[in-house]
PDB file of C-alpha atoms in Angstrom:
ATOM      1  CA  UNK B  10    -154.010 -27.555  15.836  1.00  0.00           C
ATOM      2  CA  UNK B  11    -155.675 -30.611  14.265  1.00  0.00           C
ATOM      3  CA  UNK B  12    -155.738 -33.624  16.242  1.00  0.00           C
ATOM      4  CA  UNK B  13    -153.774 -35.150  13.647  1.00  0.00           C
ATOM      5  CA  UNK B  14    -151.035 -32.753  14.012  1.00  0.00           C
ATOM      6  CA  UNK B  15    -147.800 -33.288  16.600  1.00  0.00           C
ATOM      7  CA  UNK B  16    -146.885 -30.533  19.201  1.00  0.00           C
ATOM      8  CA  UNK B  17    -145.074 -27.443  17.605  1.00  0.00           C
ATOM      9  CA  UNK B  18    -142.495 -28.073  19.559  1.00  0.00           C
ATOM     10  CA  UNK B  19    -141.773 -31.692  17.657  1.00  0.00           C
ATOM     11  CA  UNK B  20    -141.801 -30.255  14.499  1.00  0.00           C
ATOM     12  CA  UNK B  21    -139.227 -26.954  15.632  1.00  0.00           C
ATOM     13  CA  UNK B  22    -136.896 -30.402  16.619  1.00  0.00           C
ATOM     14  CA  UNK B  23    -137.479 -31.899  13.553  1.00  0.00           C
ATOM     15  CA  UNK B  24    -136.770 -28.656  11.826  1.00  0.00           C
ATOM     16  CA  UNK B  25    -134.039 -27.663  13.496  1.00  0.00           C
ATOM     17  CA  UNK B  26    -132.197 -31.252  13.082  1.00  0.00           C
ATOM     18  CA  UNK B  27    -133.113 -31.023   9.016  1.00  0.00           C
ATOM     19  CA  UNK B  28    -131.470 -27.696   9.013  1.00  0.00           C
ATOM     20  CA  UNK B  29    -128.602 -28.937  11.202  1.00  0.00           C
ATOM     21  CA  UNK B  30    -127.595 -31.017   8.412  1.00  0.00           C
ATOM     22  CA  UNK B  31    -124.557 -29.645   6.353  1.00  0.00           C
ATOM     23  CA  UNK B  32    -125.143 -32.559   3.755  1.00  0.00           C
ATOM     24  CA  UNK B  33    -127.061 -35.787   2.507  1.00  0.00           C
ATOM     25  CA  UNK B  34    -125.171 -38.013   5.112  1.00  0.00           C
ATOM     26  CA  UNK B  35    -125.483 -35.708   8.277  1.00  0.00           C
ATOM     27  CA  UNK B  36    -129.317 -35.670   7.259  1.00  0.00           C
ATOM     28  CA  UNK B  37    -129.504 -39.378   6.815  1.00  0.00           C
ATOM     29  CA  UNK B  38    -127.825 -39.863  10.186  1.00  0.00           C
ATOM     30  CA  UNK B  39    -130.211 -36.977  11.660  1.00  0.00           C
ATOM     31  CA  UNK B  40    -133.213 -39.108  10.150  1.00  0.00           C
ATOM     32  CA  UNK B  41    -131.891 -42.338  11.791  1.00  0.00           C
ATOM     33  CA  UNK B  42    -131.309 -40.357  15.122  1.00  0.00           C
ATOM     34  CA  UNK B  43    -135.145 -38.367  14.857  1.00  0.00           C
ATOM     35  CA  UNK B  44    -137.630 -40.287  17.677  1.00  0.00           C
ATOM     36  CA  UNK B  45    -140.373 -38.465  16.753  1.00  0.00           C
ATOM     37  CA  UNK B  46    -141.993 -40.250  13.997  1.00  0.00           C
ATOM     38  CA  UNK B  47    -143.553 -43.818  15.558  1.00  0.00           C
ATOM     39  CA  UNK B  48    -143.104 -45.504  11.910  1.00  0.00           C
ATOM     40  CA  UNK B  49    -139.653 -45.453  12.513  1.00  0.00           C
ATOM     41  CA  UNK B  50    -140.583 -48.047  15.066  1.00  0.00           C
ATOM     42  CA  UNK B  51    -142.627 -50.508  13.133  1.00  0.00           C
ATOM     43  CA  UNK B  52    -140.536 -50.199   9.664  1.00  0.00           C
ATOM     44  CA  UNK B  53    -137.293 -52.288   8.945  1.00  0.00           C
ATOM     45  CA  UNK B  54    -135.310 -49.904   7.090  1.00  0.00           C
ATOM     46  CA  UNK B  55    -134.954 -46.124   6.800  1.00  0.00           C
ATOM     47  CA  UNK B  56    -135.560 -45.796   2.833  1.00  0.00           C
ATOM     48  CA  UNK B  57    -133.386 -42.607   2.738  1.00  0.00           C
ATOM     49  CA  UNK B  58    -132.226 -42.003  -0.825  1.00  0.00           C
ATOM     50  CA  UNK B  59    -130.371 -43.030  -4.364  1.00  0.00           C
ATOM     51  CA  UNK B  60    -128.929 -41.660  -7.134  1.00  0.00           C
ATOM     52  CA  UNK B  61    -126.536 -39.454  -7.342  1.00  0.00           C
ATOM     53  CA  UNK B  62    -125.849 -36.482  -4.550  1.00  0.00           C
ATOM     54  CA  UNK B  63    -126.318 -33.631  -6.952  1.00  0.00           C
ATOM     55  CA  UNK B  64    -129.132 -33.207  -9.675  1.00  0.00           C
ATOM     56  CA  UNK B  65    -131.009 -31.742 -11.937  1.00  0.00           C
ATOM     57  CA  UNK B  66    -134.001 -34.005 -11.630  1.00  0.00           C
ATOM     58  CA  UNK B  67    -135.529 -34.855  -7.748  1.00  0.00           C
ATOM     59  CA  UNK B  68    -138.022 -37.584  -7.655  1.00  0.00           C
ATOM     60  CA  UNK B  69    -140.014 -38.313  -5.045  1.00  0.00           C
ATOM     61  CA  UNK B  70    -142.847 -40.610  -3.796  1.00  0.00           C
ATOM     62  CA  UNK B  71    -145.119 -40.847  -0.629  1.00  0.00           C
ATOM     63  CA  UNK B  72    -143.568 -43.727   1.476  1.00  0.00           C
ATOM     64  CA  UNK B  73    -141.641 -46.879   1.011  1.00  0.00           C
ATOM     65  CA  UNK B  74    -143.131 -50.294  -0.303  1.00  0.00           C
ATOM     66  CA  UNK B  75    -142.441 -53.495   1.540  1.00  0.00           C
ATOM     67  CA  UNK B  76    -139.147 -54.197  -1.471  1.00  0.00           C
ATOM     68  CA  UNK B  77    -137.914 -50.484  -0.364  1.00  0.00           C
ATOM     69  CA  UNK B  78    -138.236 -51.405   3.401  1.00  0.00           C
ATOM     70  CA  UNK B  79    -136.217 -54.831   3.233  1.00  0.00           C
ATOM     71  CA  UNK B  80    -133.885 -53.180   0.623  1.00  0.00           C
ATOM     72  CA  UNK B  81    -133.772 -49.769   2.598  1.00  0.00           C
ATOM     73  CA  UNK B  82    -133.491 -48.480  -1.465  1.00  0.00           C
ATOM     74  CA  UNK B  83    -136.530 -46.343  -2.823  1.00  0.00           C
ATOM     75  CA  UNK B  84    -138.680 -47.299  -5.663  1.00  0.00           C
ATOM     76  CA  UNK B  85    -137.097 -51.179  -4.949  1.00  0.00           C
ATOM     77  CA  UNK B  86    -138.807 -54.110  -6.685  1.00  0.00           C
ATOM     78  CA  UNK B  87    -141.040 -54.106  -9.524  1.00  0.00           C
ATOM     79  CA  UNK B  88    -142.366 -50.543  -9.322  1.00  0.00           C
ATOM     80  CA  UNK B  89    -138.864 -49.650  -8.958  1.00  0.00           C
ATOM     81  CA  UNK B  90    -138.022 -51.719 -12.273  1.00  0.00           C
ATOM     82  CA  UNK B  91    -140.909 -49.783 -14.446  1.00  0.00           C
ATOM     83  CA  UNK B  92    -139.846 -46.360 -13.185  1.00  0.00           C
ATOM     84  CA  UNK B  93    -136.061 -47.360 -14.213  1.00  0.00           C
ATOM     85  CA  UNK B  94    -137.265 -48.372 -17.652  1.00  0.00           C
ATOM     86  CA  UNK B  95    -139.613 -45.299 -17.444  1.00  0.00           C
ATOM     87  CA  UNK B  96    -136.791 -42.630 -16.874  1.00  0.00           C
ATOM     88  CA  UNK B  97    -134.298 -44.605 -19.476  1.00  0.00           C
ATOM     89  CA  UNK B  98    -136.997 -44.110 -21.733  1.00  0.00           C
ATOM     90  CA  UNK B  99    -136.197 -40.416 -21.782  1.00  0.00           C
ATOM     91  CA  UNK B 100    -132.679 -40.853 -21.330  1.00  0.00           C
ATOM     92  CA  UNK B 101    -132.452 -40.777 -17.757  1.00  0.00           C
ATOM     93  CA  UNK B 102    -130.691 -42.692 -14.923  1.00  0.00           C
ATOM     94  CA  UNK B 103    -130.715 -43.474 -11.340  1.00  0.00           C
ATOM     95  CA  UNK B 104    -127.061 -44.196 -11.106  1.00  0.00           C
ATOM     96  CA  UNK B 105    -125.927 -40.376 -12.917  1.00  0.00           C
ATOM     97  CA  UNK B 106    -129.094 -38.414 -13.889  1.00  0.00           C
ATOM     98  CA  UNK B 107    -131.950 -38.662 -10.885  1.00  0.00           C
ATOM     99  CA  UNK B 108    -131.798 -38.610  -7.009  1.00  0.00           C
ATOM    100  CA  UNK B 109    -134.566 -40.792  -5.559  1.00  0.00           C
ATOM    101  CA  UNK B 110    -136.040 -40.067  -1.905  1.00  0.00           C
ATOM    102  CA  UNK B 111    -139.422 -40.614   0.051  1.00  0.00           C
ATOM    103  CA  UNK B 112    -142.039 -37.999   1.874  1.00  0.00           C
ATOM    104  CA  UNK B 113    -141.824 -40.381   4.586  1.00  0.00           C
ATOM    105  CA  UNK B 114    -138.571 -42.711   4.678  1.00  0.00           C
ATOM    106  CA  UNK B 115    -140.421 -45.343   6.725  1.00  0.00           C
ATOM    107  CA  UNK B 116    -142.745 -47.661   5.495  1.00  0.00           C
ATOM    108  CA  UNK B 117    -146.204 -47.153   6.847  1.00  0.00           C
ATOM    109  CA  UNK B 118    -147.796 -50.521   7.734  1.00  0.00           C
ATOM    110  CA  UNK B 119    -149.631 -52.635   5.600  1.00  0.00           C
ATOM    111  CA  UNK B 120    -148.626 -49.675   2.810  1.00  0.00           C
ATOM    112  CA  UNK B 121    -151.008 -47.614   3.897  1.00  0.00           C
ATOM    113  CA  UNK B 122    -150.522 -43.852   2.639  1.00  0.00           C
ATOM    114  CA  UNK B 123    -148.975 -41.972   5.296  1.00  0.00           C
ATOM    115  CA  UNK B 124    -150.897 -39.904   7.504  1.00  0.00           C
ATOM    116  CA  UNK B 125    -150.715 -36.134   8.646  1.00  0.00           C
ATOM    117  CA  UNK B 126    -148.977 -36.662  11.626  1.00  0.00           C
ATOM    118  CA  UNK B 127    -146.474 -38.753  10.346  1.00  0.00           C
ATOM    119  CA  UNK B 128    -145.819 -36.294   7.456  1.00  0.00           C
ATOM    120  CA  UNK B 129    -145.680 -33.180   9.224  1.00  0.00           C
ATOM    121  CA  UNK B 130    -142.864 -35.077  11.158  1.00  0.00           C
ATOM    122  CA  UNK B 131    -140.795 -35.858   7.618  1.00  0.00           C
ATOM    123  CA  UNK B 132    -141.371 -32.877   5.791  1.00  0.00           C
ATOM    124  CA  UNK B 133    -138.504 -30.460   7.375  1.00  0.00           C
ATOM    125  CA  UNK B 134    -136.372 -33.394   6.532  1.00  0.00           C
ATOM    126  CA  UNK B 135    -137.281 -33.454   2.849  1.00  0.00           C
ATOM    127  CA  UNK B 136    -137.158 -29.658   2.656  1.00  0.00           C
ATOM    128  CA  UNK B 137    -133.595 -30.009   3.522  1.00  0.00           C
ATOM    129  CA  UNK B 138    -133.206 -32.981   1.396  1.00  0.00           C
ATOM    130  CA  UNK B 139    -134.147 -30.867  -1.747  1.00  0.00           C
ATOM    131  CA  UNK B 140    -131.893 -28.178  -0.394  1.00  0.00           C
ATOM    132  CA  UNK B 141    -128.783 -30.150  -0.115  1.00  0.00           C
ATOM    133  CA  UNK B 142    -129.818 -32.300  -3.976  1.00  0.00           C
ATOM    134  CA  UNK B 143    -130.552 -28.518  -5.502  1.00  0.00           C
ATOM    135  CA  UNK B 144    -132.634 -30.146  -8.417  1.00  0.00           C
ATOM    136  CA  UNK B 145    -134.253 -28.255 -10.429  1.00  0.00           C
ATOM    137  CA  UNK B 146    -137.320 -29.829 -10.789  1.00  0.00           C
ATOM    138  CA  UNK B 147    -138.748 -32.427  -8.738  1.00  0.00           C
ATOM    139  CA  UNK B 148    -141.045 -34.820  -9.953  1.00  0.00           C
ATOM    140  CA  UNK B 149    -144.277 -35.782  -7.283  1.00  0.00           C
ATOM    141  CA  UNK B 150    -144.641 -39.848  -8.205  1.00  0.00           C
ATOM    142  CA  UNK B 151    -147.983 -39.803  -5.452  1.00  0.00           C
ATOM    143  CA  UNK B 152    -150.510 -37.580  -4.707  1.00  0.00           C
ATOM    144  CA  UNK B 153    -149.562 -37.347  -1.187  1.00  0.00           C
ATOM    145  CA  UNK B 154    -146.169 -35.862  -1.529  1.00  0.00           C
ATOM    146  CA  UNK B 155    -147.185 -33.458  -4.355  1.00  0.00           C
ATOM    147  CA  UNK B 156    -149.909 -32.093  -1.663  1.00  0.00           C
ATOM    148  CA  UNK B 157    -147.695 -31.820   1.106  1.00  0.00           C
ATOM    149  CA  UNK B 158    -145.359 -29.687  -0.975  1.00  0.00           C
ATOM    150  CA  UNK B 159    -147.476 -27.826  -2.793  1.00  0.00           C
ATOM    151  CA  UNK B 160    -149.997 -27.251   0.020  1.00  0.00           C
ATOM    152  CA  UNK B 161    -152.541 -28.134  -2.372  1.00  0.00           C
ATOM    153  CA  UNK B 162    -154.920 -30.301  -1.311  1.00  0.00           C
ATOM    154  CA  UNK B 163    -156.825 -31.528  -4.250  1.00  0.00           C
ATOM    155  CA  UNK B 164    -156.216 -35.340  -5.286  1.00  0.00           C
ATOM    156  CA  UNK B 165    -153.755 -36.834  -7.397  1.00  0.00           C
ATOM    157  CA  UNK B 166    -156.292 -36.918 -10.552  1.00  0.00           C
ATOM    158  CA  UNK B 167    -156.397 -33.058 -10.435  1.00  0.00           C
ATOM    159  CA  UNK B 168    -152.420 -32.964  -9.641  1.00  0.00           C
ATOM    160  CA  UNK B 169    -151.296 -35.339 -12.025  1.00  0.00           C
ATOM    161  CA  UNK B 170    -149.618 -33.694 -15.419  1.00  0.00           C
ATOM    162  CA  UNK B 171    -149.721 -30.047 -13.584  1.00  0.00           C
ATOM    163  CA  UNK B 172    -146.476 -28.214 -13.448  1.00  0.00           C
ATOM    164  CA  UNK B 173    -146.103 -26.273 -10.322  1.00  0.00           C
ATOM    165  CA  UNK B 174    -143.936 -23.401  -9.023  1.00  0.00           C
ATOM    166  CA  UNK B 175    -142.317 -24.732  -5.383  1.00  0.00           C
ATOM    167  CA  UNK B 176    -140.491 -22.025  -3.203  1.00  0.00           C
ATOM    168  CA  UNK B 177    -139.534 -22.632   0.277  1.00  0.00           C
ATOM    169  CA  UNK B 178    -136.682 -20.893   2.501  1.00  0.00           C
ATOM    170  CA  UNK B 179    -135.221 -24.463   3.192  1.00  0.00           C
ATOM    171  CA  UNK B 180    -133.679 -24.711   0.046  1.00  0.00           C
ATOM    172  CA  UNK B 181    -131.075 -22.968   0.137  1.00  0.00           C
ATOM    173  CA  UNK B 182    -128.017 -25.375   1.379  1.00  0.00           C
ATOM    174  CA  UNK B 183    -126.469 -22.644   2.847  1.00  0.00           C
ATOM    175  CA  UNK B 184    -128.800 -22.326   5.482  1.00  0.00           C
ATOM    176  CA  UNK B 185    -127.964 -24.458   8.437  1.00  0.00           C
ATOM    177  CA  UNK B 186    -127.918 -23.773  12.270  1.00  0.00           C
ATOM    178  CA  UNK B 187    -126.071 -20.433  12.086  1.00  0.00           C
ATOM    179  CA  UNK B 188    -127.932 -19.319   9.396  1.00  0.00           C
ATOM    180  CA  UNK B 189    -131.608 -18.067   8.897  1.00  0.00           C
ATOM    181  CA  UNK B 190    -133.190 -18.994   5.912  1.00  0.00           C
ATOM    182  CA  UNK B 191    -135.757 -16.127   5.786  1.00  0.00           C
ATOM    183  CA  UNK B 192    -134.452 -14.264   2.854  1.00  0.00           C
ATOM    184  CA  UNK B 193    -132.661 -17.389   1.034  1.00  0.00           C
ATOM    185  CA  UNK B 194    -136.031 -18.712  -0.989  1.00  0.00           C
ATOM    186  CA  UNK B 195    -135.282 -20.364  -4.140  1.00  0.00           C
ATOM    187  CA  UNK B 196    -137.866 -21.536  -7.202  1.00  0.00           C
ATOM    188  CA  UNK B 197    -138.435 -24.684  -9.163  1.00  0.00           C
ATOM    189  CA  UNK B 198    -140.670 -26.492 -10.910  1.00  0.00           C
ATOM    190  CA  UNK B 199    -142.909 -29.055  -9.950  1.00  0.00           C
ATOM    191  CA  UNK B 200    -144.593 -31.582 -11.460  1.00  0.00           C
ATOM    192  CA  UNK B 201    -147.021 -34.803 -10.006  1.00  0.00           C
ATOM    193  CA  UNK B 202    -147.456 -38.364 -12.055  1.00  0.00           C
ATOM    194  CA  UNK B 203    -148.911 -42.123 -10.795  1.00  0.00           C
ATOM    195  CA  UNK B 204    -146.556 -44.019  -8.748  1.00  0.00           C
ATOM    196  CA  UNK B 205    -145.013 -46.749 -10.773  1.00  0.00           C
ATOM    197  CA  UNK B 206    -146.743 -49.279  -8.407  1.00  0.00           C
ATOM    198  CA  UNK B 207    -150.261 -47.954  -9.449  1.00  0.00           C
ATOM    199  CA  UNK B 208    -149.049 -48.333 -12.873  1.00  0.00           C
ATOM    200  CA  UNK B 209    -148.433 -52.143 -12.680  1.00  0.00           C
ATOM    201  CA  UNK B 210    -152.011 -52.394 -10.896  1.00  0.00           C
ATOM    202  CA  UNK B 211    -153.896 -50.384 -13.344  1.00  0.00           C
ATOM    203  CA  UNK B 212    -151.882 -50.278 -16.604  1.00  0.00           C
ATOM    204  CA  UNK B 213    -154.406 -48.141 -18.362  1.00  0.00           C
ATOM    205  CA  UNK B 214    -152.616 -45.211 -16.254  1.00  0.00           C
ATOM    206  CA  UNK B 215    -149.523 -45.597 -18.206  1.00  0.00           C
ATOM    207  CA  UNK B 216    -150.574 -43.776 -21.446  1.00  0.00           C
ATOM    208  CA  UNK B 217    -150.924 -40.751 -18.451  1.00  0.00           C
ATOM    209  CA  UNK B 218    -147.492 -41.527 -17.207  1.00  0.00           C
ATOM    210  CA  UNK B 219    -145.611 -41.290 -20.336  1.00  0.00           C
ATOM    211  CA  UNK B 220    -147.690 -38.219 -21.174  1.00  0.00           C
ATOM    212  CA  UNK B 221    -146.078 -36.824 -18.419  1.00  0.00           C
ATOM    213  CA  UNK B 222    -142.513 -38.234 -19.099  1.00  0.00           C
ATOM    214  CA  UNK B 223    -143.035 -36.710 -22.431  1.00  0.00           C
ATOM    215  CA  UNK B 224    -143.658 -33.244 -20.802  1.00  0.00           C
ATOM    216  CA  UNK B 225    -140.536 -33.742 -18.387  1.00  0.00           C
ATOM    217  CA  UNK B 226    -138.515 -34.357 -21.332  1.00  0.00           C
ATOM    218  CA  UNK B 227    -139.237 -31.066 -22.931  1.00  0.00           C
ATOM    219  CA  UNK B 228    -138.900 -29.039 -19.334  1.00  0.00           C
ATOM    220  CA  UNK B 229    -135.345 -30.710 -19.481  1.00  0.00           C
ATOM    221  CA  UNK B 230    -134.513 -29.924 -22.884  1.00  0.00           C
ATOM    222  CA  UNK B 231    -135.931 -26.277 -22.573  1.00  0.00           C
ATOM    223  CA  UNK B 232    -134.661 -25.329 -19.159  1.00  0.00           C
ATOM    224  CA  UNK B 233    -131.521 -27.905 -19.535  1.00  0.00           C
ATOM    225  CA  UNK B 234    -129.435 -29.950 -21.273  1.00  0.00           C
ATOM    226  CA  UNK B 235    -130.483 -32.327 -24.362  1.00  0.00           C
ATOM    227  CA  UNK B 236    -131.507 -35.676 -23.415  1.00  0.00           C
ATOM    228  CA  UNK B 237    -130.996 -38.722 -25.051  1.00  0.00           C
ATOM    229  CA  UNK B 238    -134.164 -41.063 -25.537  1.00  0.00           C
ATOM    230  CA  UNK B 239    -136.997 -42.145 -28.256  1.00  0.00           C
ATOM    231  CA  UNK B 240    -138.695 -39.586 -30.260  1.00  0.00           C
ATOM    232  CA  UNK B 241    -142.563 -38.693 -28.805  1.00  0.00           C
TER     233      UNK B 241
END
């Protein structure tokens, strides 16, 4: 074990409250109840999700910014505002087409990315959250989440525009404490873009970003239903 890592027995707790969670409210209220993760300590909020509790499209970023931790919404503020227009773009929404969530659901300080302690702390949590959402694809805004669920550790430059093949036993929502998840793996698709607030810093990024909007889009239309949104 890294010195970076927690005890294995703090992440079978975290674990085992993720899985104890029967749906997105009794894992928001294990979240809020979990002591092992000191950000929770030092952040204002618990940035826990949005959108609605069921779809097809999951996207998540690294941690909250300092609008997500006042706000306690993720992707609050000005990044928050580019992704919206982003995902309308394509003919998406927050409010009926895309659940929002964090790696970490408390902002590091200073916005600092979050560190491998911290993570291997949240990720049972988000396991479960993509469980209890069942997207089928999630979409990786930050090189740090897209590693810790891919367990690929290259950076976000080599990430970024890859689609990805996730599988993990914790998807299934119909694994919770009576249940073992061993034999309930399920598959989908991954893929990793620039966090909106990188965008607004370094808008040369952007013709990257809608490259990989554009490729959502098609995933969506192939695999899904038709979207509605500007022609490439």
């Amino acid at each position: 074990m890294s010195a970076g890592q927690p005890p294995a027995l703090v992440i079978d707790e975290a674990q085992s409250a993720a899985l104890g969670a029967a749906n997105l409210g009794a894992l928001e209220t294990a979240l809020a109840s979990y002591e092992g993760c000191a950000l929770k300590r030092t952040a204002m909020s618990l940035v826990f999700a949005d959108g609605p509790p069921k779809a097809w499209l999951m996207v998540i970023g690294d941690a909250p910014g300092a609008e997500d931790d006042r706000s306690g919404i993720p992707f609050s503020g000005p990044g928050g505002q580019l992704l919206d227009q982003m995902l309308a773009a394509i003919g998406l929404s927050r409010q009926t087409d895309v659940h929002l969530a964090m790696l970490v659901p408390w902002r590091p300080p200073g916005n600092r990315a979050p560190n491998e302690k911290e993570i291997a702390h949240c990720l049972p949590f988000l396991w479960r959250h993509i469980a209890l959402v069942e997207p089928q694809i999630v979409l990786c805004l930050g090189g740090v989440v897209a590693s810790a669920l891919s367990h690929n550790h290259r950076t976000i430059t080599k990430l970024r525009g890859r689609w990805q093949k996730l599988s993990h036993a914790l998807f299934s929502p119909e694994n919770g404490p009576d249940n073992s998840p061993e034999n309930s793996q399920k598959d989908l698709a991954m893929l990793t873009s620039w966090p909106p607030d990188m965008l607004l810093k370094q808008p040369r990024l952007k013709a990257d970003a809608w490259a990989d909007l554009l490729s959502l889009r098609l995933h969506l239309e192939k695999n899904h239903a038709p979207l509605n949104g500007p022609d490439e």
